[in-house]
Tab-separated table of C-alpha atoms in Angstrom:
chain	number	residue	atom	x	y	z
A	15	MET	CA	-131.920	8.880	-101.237
A	16	ASP	CA	-133.528	5.637	-102.551
A	17	ARG	CA	-133.821	6.837	-106.087
A	18	TYR	CA	-131.702	7.791	-108.765
A	19	LEU	CA	-131.807	11.247	-110.634
A	20	VAL	CA	-132.044	10.863	-114.421
A	21	ILE	CA	-131.345	13.079	-116.766
A	22	SER	CA	-131.743	12.027	-120.336
A	23	SER	CA	-128.866	12.846	-123.398
A	24	ASP	CA	-131.677	12.445	-125.584
A	25	GLY	CA	-135.163	13.494	-126.363
A	26	HIS	CA	-136.897	15.196	-129.501
A	27	VAL	CA	-138.920	17.881	-129.520
A	28	GLY	CA	-140.663	19.662	-132.616
A	29	LEU	CA	-144.055	21.359	-133.555
A	30	PRO	CA	-146.666	19.727	-136.038
A	31	PRO	CA	-145.516	20.923	-139.324
A	32	GLU	CA	-147.813	23.584	-139.954
A	33	GLN	CA	-147.428	25.111	-136.442
A	34	TYR	CA	-143.795	26.449	-137.209
A	35	ARG	CA	-145.250	29.393	-139.529
A	36	THR	CA	-145.976	31.357	-136.437
A	37	TYR	CA	-142.534	31.135	-135.284
A	38	LEU	CA	-140.791	31.969	-139.087
A	39	GLU	CA	-140.294	35.410	-140.252
A	40	SER	CA	-143.142	36.926	-142.342
A	41	ARG	CA	-140.743	36.892	-145.053
A	42	TYR	CA	-140.690	33.480	-145.735
A	43	HIS	CA	-144.483	32.784	-144.979
A	44	ALA	CA	-144.802	32.362	-148.601
A	45	GLU	CA	-141.908	29.901	-149.616
A	46	PHE	CA	-143.066	28.011	-146.245
A	47	ASP	CA	-146.795	27.470	-147.702
A	48	GLU	CA	-145.636	26.862	-151.100
A	49	ALA	CA	-142.863	23.979	-149.458
A	50	LEU	CA	-145.442	22.511	-146.413
A	51	ALA	CA	-147.721	20.160	-148.810
A	52	LYS	CA	-144.647	19.186	-150.579
A	53	GLU	CA	-142.284	18.712	-147.321
A	54	ILE	CA	-144.959	16.402	-145.442
A	55	LYS	CA	-145.461	13.845	-148.276
A	56	ALA	CA	-141.764	13.724	-148.964
A	57	ARG	CA	-141.184	12.715	-145.338
A	58	GLU	CA	-144.269	10.423	-145.644
A	59	GLU	CA	-142.660	8.604	-148.376
A	60	ARG	CA	-139.479	8.570	-147.050
A	61	GLU	CA	-140.910	7.360	-143.942
A	62	LYS	CA	-142.328	4.266	-146.108
A	63	LEU	CA	-138.980	3.996	-147.446
A	64	PHE	CA	-136.682	4.050	-144.258
A	65	LEU	CA	-138.966	2.856	-141.840
A	66	ILE	CA	-141.221	-0.447	-141.755
A	67	ASP	CA	-145.130	1.657	-142.382
A	68	ASP	CA	-146.657	-1.250	-140.400
A	69	PHE	CA	-143.896	-1.000	-137.624
A	70	ASN	CA	-144.968	2.547	-137.166
A	71	THR	CA	-148.551	2.148	-137.462
A	72	LYS	CA	-148.686	-0.024	-134.727
A	73	TRP	CA	-146.158	1.480	-132.571
A	74	ARG	CA	-148.374	4.399	-133.263
A	75	ALA	CA	-151.472	2.646	-132.004
A	76	LYS	CA	-149.670	1.204	-129.261
A	77	VAL	CA	-148.547	4.685	-127.539
A	78	GLY	CA	-151.276	6.824	-128.096
A	79	ASP	CA	-151.073	10.280	-126.942
A	80	GLY	CA	-147.593	9.940	-125.932
A	81	LEU	CA	-146.108	10.522	-129.591
A	82	GLU	CA	-147.809	13.872	-128.669
A	83	GLY	CA	-145.100	14.884	-125.722
A	84	ALA	CA	-143.131	15.998	-128.972
A	85	TRP	CA	-144.797	19.363	-128.690
A	86	ASP	CA	-147.301	18.780	-125.830
A	87	GLY	CA	-145.464	19.913	-122.280
A	88	THR	CA	-148.156	17.927	-120.229
A	89	ILE	CA	-148.303	14.821	-121.745
A	90	ARG	CA	-144.306	15.298	-121.887
A	91	ASN	CA	-143.996	15.428	-118.032
A	92	ARG	CA	-146.467	12.733	-117.577
A	93	VAL	CA	-144.451	10.177	-119.906
A	94	LEU	CA	-140.960	11.523	-118.061
A	95	ASP	CA	-142.569	11.122	-114.495
A	96	ALA	CA	-143.642	7.451	-115.728
A	97	ASP	CA	-139.974	6.872	-117.363
A	98	GLY	CA	-138.632	8.162	-114.163
A	99	VAL	CA	-136.505	10.871	-116.228
A	100	ALA	CA	-136.122	14.370	-114.203
A	101	ALA	CA	-135.046	16.054	-116.655
A	102	GLU	CA	-133.516	15.598	-120.729
A	103	VAL	CA	-131.500	17.211	-123.772
A	104	LEU	CA	-133.832	18.646	-126.330
A	105	PHE	CA	-132.535	18.030	-129.681
A	106	PRO	CA	-135.035	18.800	-132.699
A	107	ASP	CA	-137.011	15.816	-134.583
A	108	GLY	CA	-136.681	14.182	-137.743
A	109	ILE	CA	-139.575	11.920	-139.865
A	110	THR	CA	-140.906	9.605	-137.214
A	111	GLU	CA	-143.377	11.964	-135.945
A	112	ARG	CA	-143.414	14.025	-138.766
A	113	ASN	CA	-142.950	17.370	-136.552
A	114	ALA	CA	-139.465	18.209	-137.808
A	115	PRO	CA	-138.869	21.925	-138.188
A	116	PRO	CA	-139.236	23.500	-142.242
A	117	PHE	CA	-136.486	23.812	-144.424
A	118	GLY	CA	-134.502	20.963	-143.569
A	119	ALA	CA	-133.369	22.112	-140.189
A	120	ASP	CA	-134.365	18.936	-138.444
A	121	VAL	CA	-132.119	16.086	-136.629
A	122	GLY	CA	-130.185	15.313	-139.848
A	123	LEU	CA	-129.055	19.071	-140.246
A	124	ASN	CA	-127.496	18.131	-143.455
A	125	PRO	CA	-126.040	21.177	-145.463
A	126	ALA	CA	-127.582	20.016	-148.617
A	127	ALA	CA	-130.885	19.825	-147.454
A	128	SER	CA	-132.303	23.309	-148.117
A	129	THR	CA	-130.536	26.443	-149.659
A	130	PRO	CA	-128.365	28.163	-146.585
A	131	GLU	CA	-131.058	31.381	-146.094
A	132	LEU	CA	-133.749	28.709	-145.773
A	133	GLN	CA	-132.143	26.454	-143.188
A	134	TRP	CA	-131.267	29.223	-141.179
A	135	ALA	CA	-134.809	30.927	-140.893
A	136	GLY	CA	-136.130	27.413	-140.313
A	137	ALA	CA	-133.401	26.717	-137.485
A	138	ARG	CA	-134.556	30.262	-136.173
A	139	ALA	CA	-138.204	29.239	-136.142
A	140	HIS	CA	-137.701	26.023	-134.200
A	141	ASN	CA	-135.470	27.710	-131.690
A	142	ARG	CA	-137.940	30.543	-130.833
A	143	TRP	CA	-140.638	27.987	-130.262
A	144	LEU	CA	-138.273	25.854	-127.995
A	145	ALA	CA	-137.380	28.726	-125.790
A	146	GLU	CA	-140.924	29.270	-125.005
A	147	PHE	CA	-141.435	25.391	-124.763
A	148	CYS	CA	-138.023	25.204	-122.691
A	149	ALA	CA	-139.467	28.171	-120.050
A	150	GLU	CA	-142.357	26.611	-119.451
A	151	ASP	CA	-140.056	24.038	-117.210
A	152	PRO	CA	-136.570	25.142	-117.317
A	153	HIS	CA	-135.196	22.563	-114.939
A	154	ARG	CA	-136.234	19.519	-117.149
A	155	ARG	CA	-136.195	20.850	-120.701
A	156	LEU	CA	-132.472	21.528	-121.512
A	157	GLY	CA	-132.989	22.847	-124.854
A	158	LEU	CA	-130.402	22.658	-127.742
A	159	ALA	CA	-130.261	25.888	-130.550
A	160	VAL	CA	-130.161	24.884	-133.917
A	161	ILE	CA	-127.256	26.282	-135.863
A	162	PRO	CA	-126.647	25.590	-139.402
A	163	ALA	CA	-123.122	26.407	-138.834
A	164	VAL	CA	-121.046	25.961	-142.032
A	165	PHE	CA	-122.857	28.541	-143.882
A	166	ASP	CA	-121.990	31.708	-142.222
A	167	LEU	CA	-119.519	32.364	-139.111
A	168	ASP	CA	-121.422	35.805	-138.390
A	169	GLU	CA	-124.620	34.463	-138.120
A	170	THR	CA	-123.855	31.524	-135.982
A	171	ILE	CA	-122.346	33.328	-133.721
A	172	LYS	CA	-125.019	35.795	-133.408
A	173	GLU	CA	-127.120	32.602	-132.595
A	174	ILE	CA	-125.331	31.448	-129.904
A	175	HIS	CA	-125.356	34.662	-128.081
A	176	TRP	CA	-128.907	34.692	-128.390
A	177	ALA	CA	-129.242	30.934	-127.351
A	178	LYS	CA	-127.022	31.841	-124.247
A	179	LYS	CA	-129.357	34.723	-123.569
A	180	ASN	CA	-132.481	32.801	-124.139
A	181	GLY	CA	-132.234	29.956	-121.798
A	182	MET	CA	-130.661	27.029	-124.326
A	183	LYS	CA	-128.147	24.912	-122.614
A	184	GLY	CA	-126.159	23.909	-125.619
A	185	VAL	CA	-126.184	23.783	-129.427
A	186	PHE	CA	-126.550	21.664	-131.996
A	187	PHE	CA	-124.299	21.537	-135.368
A	188	PRO	CA	-124.757	19.883	-138.489
A	189	ALA	CA	-122.060	16.747	-138.400
A	190	VAL	CA	-122.057	16.285	-142.069
A	191	THR	CA	-120.463	19.408	-143.238
A	192	ASP	CA	-120.795	18.181	-147.025
A	193	LYS	CA	-118.925	20.597	-149.504
A	194	TYR	CA	-118.362	23.374	-146.438
A	195	ASP	CA	-115.160	23.790	-144.282
A	196	MET	CA	-114.968	20.907	-141.607
A	197	TYR	CA	-114.271	22.044	-138.254
A	198	ASN	CA	-110.259	21.803	-138.090
A	199	HIS	CA	-110.313	24.610	-139.997
A	200	THR	CA	-109.515	27.774	-137.919
A	201	LYS	CA	-112.226	30.172	-138.926
A	202	TYR	CA	-114.159	28.279	-136.255
A	203	TYR	CA	-111.850	29.636	-133.505
A	204	PRO	CA	-114.475	32.591	-132.461
A	205	VAL	CA	-117.004	30.149	-132.392
A	206	TRP	CA	-115.003	27.670	-130.223
A	207	GLU	CA	-113.975	30.624	-127.809
A	208	LEU	CA	-117.686	31.724	-127.457
A	209	LEU	CA	-119.395	28.421	-126.502
A	210	GLN	CA	-116.133	27.669	-124.324
A	211	ASP	CA	-116.752	31.054	-122.452
A	212	TYR	CA	-120.165	31.092	-122.432
A	213	LYS	CA	-120.154	27.125	-120.951
A	214	LEU	CA	-122.576	25.744	-123.775
A	215	PRO	CA	-121.575	22.352	-124.927
A	216	LEU	CA	-121.499	21.256	-128.769
A	217	HIS	CA	-123.666	18.529	-129.987
A	218	PHE	CA	-123.652	16.250	-132.999
A	219	HIS	CA	-126.092	13.957	-133.052
A	220	SER	CA	-126.605	10.950	-135.881
A	221	GLY	CA	-128.849	11.055	-138.596
A	222	ALA	CA	-127.281	13.085	-141.320
A	223	THR	CA	-125.095	11.231	-144.307
A	224	PRO	CA	-124.440	11.652	-147.870
A	225	GLY	CA	-127.578	10.587	-149.901
A	226	TYR	CA	-128.500	7.189	-151.019
A	227	ASP	CA	-130.243	5.668	-153.670
A	228	MET	CA	-133.550	4.359	-151.470
A	229	THR	CA	-134.727	2.312	-154.905
A	230	GLN	CA	-131.444	0.106	-154.803
A	231	PRO	CA	-131.046	-3.231	-152.533
A	232	GLY	CA	-128.557	-3.305	-149.303
A	233	TRP	CA	-128.487	0.805	-148.971
A	234	ILE	CA	-130.230	0.462	-145.535
A	235	GLY	CA	-127.692	-1.932	-144.120
A	236	THR	CA	-124.754	0.275	-145.462
A	237	TYR	CA	-126.690	3.509	-143.946
A	238	LEU	CA	-126.627	1.413	-140.795
A	239	CYS	CA	-122.482	0.442	-141.266
A	240	GLU	CA	-121.773	3.946	-141.570
A	241	PHE	CA	-123.984	6.106	-139.977
A	242	ALA	CA	-121.725	6.822	-136.773
A	243	PHE	CA	-118.914	7.705	-139.247
A	244	TRP	CA	-120.700	10.718	-140.640
A	245	MET	CA	-122.069	11.789	-137.492
A	246	THR	CA	-118.297	11.389	-135.417
A	247	ARG	CA	-116.237	13.155	-138.363
A	248	PRO	CA	-115.963	15.994	-136.430
A	249	LEU	CA	-114.155	14.188	-133.341
A	250	TRP	CA	-110.784	13.448	-135.410
A	251	SER	CA	-110.946	16.371	-137.339
A	252	MET	CA	-111.136	18.918	-134.651
A	253	THR	CA	-108.839	16.737	-132.321
A	254	PHE	CA	-106.383	16.582	-134.951
A	255	GLY	CA	-106.935	20.186	-135.975
A	256	GLY	CA	-105.797	21.154	-132.474
A	257	VAL	CA	-108.960	22.191	-131.546
A	258	PHE	CA	-109.535	20.915	-128.078
A	259	GLU	CA	-105.826	22.111	-127.479
A	260	GLU	CA	-106.756	25.117	-128.153
A	261	TYR	CA	-110.129	25.301	-126.225
A	262	PRO	CA	-109.104	22.746	-123.181
A	263	GLU	CA	-112.685	23.631	-121.478
A	264	LEU	CA	-115.010	23.091	-124.557
A	265	LYS	CA	-117.180	20.217	-124.472
A	266	VAL	CA	-118.411	18.292	-127.124
A	267	MET	CA	-121.112	15.548	-127.419
A	268	PHE	CA	-121.476	12.868	-129.649
A	269	THR	CA	-125.412	11.429	-129.548
A	270	GLU	CA	-126.717	8.286	-130.601
A	271	ALA	CA	-123.702	6.801	-132.455
A	272	GLY	CA	-123.587	3.192	-131.529
A	273	GLY	CA	-121.379	4.244	-128.391
A	274	GLU	CA	-121.229	0.299	-127.525
A	275	PHE	CA	-119.179	-0.579	-130.129
A	276	TRP	CA	-117.740	2.547	-132.216
A	277	PHE	CA	-116.114	4.254	-129.862
A	278	PRO	CA	-113.817	2.085	-127.922
A	279	TRP	CA	-112.404	0.993	-131.612
A	280	MET	CA	-112.634	5.023	-132.621
A	281	ILE	CA	-110.370	5.987	-129.531
A	282	GLU	CA	-107.758	3.405	-129.995
A	283	LEU	CA	-107.777	4.219	-133.860
A	284	MET	CA	-106.732	7.887	-133.175
A	285	ASP	CA	-103.855	7.007	-130.842
A	286	ILE	CA	-102.438	4.583	-133.466
A	287	ARG	CA	-102.637	7.316	-135.957
A	288	ALA	CA	-101.132	9.918	-133.432
A	289	SER	CA	-98.170	7.578	-132.510
A	290	VAL	CA	-96.753	8.246	-136.057
A	291	LYS	CA	-95.728	4.622	-136.649
A	292	HIS	CA	-93.576	3.323	-139.518
A	293	THR	CA	-96.585	2.902	-141.822
A	294	SER	CA	-97.418	7.121	-141.523
A	295	GLY	CA	-94.219	8.429	-140.606
A	296	LYS	CA	-93.969	9.218	-144.496
A	297	LEU	CA	-97.217	12.051	-143.682
A	298	GLY	CA	-95.110	14.013	-141.380
A	299	ASP	CA	-95.535	15.513	-138.200
A	300	TYR	CA	-99.491	15.481	-138.528
A	301	ASN	CA	-99.209	15.748	-134.508
A	302	ALA	CA	-98.313	19.233	-134.157
A	303	ASN	CA	-101.079	20.613	-133.034
A	304	MET	CA	-101.791	18.583	-130.041
A	305	SER	CA	-99.364	18.360	-127.197
A	306	MET	CA	-101.449	14.822	-125.571
A	307	LYS	CA	-102.730	11.195	-126.949
A	308	PRO	CA	-106.262	11.820	-128.468
A	309	SER	CA	-107.464	9.573	-125.970
A	310	ASP	CA	-106.640	12.090	-123.233
A	311	TYR	CA	-108.350	14.712	-125.277
A	312	PHE	CA	-111.272	12.739	-125.023
A	313	LYS	CA	-111.183	11.926	-121.536
A	314	ARG	CA	-111.683	15.776	-120.834
A	315	ASN	CA	-113.580	17.487	-123.593
A	316	ILE	CA	-115.883	14.723	-124.793
A	317	TYR	CA	-119.165	12.983	-123.940
A	318	VAL	CA	-120.930	10.230	-125.825
A	319	GLY	CA	-124.422	10.051	-125.099
A	320	CYS	CA	-125.734	6.581	-125.122
A	321	SER	CA	-129.282	6.229	-126.348
A	322	ALA	CA	-131.724	3.302	-126.082
A	323	LEU	CA	-128.878	0.924	-125.420
A	324	PRO	CA	-130.663	-2.106	-123.541
A	325	ASP	CA	-128.154	-4.964	-123.925
A	326	GLU	CA	-126.366	-6.145	-121.009
A	327	GLU	CA	-123.387	-6.528	-123.199
A	328	THR	CA	-122.642	-2.710	-123.640
A	329	THR	CA	-121.848	-2.305	-120.258
A	330	GLU	CA	-118.113	-3.621	-120.877
A	331	SER	CA	-118.134	-0.788	-123.512
A	332	TYR	CA	-118.919	1.654	-121.156
A	333	TYR	CA	-115.814	1.005	-119.035
A	334	LYS	CA	-113.537	1.189	-122.401
A	335	ILE	CA	-115.053	4.721	-123.044
A	336	GLY	CA	-114.873	5.851	-119.586
A	337	ILE	CA	-117.927	5.983	-117.058
A	338	ASP	CA	-117.165	9.693	-116.439
A	339	ARG	CA	-118.004	10.275	-120.635
A	340	ILE	CA	-121.249	8.401	-120.325
A	341	LEU	CA	-124.785	10.190	-120.758
A	342	TRP	CA	-127.351	7.724	-120.984
A	343	GLY	CA	-130.821	8.531	-123.141
A	344	THR	CA	-134.175	7.513	-123.663
A	345	ASP	CA	-134.578	8.632	-127.402
A	346	TYR	CA	-138.360	9.690	-126.404
A	347	PRO	CA	-140.351	9.572	-128.410
A	348	HIS	CA	-138.684	7.419	-131.108
A	349	PRO	CA	-139.655	3.761	-131.435
A	350	GLU	CA	-136.250	2.813	-131.218
A	351	GLY	CA	-136.005	4.516	-127.976
A	352	THR	CA	-136.464	3.328	-124.568
A	353	TRP	CA	-140.056	4.394	-123.822
A	354	PRO	CA	-142.313	2.907	-122.854
A	355	SER	CA	-140.435	0.342	-121.248
A	356	THR	CA	-137.522	2.482	-119.703
A	357	LEU	CA	-137.158	0.930	-116.425
A	358	GLU	CA	-136.656	-2.142	-117.521
A	359	LYS	CA	-134.285	-1.178	-120.341
A	360	MET	CA	-132.205	0.922	-117.944
A	361	ILE	CA	-132.318	-1.941	-115.478
A	362	LEU	CA	-131.055	-4.365	-118.239
A	363	SER	CA	-128.337	-2.514	-119.331
A	364	LEU	CA	-126.838	-1.194	-115.917
A	365	GLY	CA	-127.956	-3.579	-113.477
A	366	GLY	CA	-125.835	-5.191	-111.144
A	367	LEU	CA	-123.263	-2.430	-111.973
A	368	PRO	CA	-122.226	-0.157	-108.253
A	369	GLU	CA	-124.320	2.148	-107.692
A	370	SER	CA	-122.179	5.113	-107.766
A	371	ASP	CA	-121.188	3.878	-111.418
A	372	ILE	CA	-125.227	3.964	-112.658
A	373	GLN	CA	-125.748	7.220	-111.034
A	374	GLN	CA	-122.972	8.679	-113.250
A	375	MET	CA	-124.217	7.332	-116.364
A	376	LEU	CA	-127.658	8.210	-115.371
A	377	GLY	CA	-127.217	11.426	-114.180
A	378	GLY	CA	-123.868	12.732	-112.460
A	379	ASN	CA	-121.892	13.299	-115.500
A	380	ALA	CA	-124.922	15.432	-117.318
A	381	LEU	CA	-124.467	17.555	-113.814
A	382	GLN	CA	-121.093	18.452	-114.179
A	383	ALA	CA	-121.900	18.815	-118.117
A	384	TYR	CA	-124.444	21.579	-118.216
A	385	ASP	CA	-125.507	24.550	-116.408
A	386	VAL	CA	-128.393	23.355	-114.335
A	387	ASP	CA	-130.190	23.542	-111.003
A	388	ALA	CA	-128.563	20.607	-109.160
A	389	ASP	CA	-131.039	20.991	-106.321
A	390	ALA	CA	-134.192	21.363	-108.486
A	391	LEU	CA	-133.488	18.501	-110.115
A	392	TRP	CA	-132.534	16.118	-107.245
A	393	ASP	CA	-136.054	17.223	-105.680
A	394	ILE	CA	-138.003	16.355	-108.439
A	395	ALA	CA	-135.467	12.794	-108.894
A	396	SER	CA	-136.415	12.323	-105.211
A	397	ARG	CA	-140.668	11.951	-106.295
A	398	ILE	CA	-140.325	9.818	-109.670
A	399	GLY	CA	-136.326	8.574	-110.182
A	400	PRO	CA	-136.171	5.230	-110.258
A	401	ARG	CA	-135.799	3.193	-107.338
A	402	LYS	CA	-132.264	2.107	-106.265
A	403	GLU	CA	-133.334	-1.252	-104.837
A	404	SER	CA	-134.940	-2.326	-108.511
A	405	PHE	CA	-131.419	-2.105	-110.221
A	406	ILE	CA	-130.463	-4.690	-107.669
A	407	ARG	CA	-132.738	-7.023	-107.190
A	408	GLN	CA	-134.065	-7.176	-110.659
A	409	ALA	CA	-130.539	-7.345	-111.616
A	410	ALA	CA	-130.155	-10.589	-109.474
A	411	GLU	CA	-132.808	-12.086	-110.963
């Protein structure tokens, strides 16, 4: 075929905030009604601190109704067709389009954002809507169930069962565990076993960090330097905790974490720490839970969702990480993503590489990682996928 199959590892969806009421259990309606206006105002104010208001105003004017693809399936498919994307993994949204799930069940999924009961309620409301949204076009929409897993393991296991039954293709957990147990704790073993049995990949996404004083200078630079740390903290806790030793078929995805610079360094650091050199030998045999090097577990269990990387210099990092670990993503509909210039940025990032490597990163790895209908996706790609000749011709210019 003369086209590539593209499966984006990073898409965001969510309803306008007031519409989540329909999917929320009625016992939470009063709290939802009371909190709605406050949450919208708080997100708008936070957006002005976190993002340049003028930038977003111009961005929204430029892309028009394309942003409504966050909840409108017809618009979303139109955008995907124009981008050449056959399917995408769907995370909840955050502040950019003002359509995050209620009670902190958004892409940050920080345990400190709400009470456990309310965050669970918001997560379930989003999951129920998302199941309907994905059912409209099940081949193209790979939904992730939002699960505030740190609060209650029984509820977590129930929601995983629900996710599998209702066609979800993976789960999304909080990366920042705050005052709760980290994921090396053995109490999570039943969760890992269930995800492994169901072949549901576990996902972490950048966003959540401990709080900052946004009125003080330098906080945004601090955030940009350390967000990848907080997002990938489960990587080393699970690795050194023996999770991948016990559950060799568990797949874990880390999405939008500065993959081009962060992961090669982190893989090397974990291997160095695992070698028990003189400087750490006094700490004892902390590798007892592993029979392989951390980098070997990485090669087997971990995928990196490299979102919005339009820089050709990042290709060296793809190979350092391992091209069989890379899941390319558009980050639609966020302004830092590739849309509406996805093809151009794909070529800038991947143009000139071997055809088989490009296909592996754009979609081949995702076919291995997710339970999807490959024939159906290839059929979609045959109509809307980016043409291979574009990567060759433009890469040579």
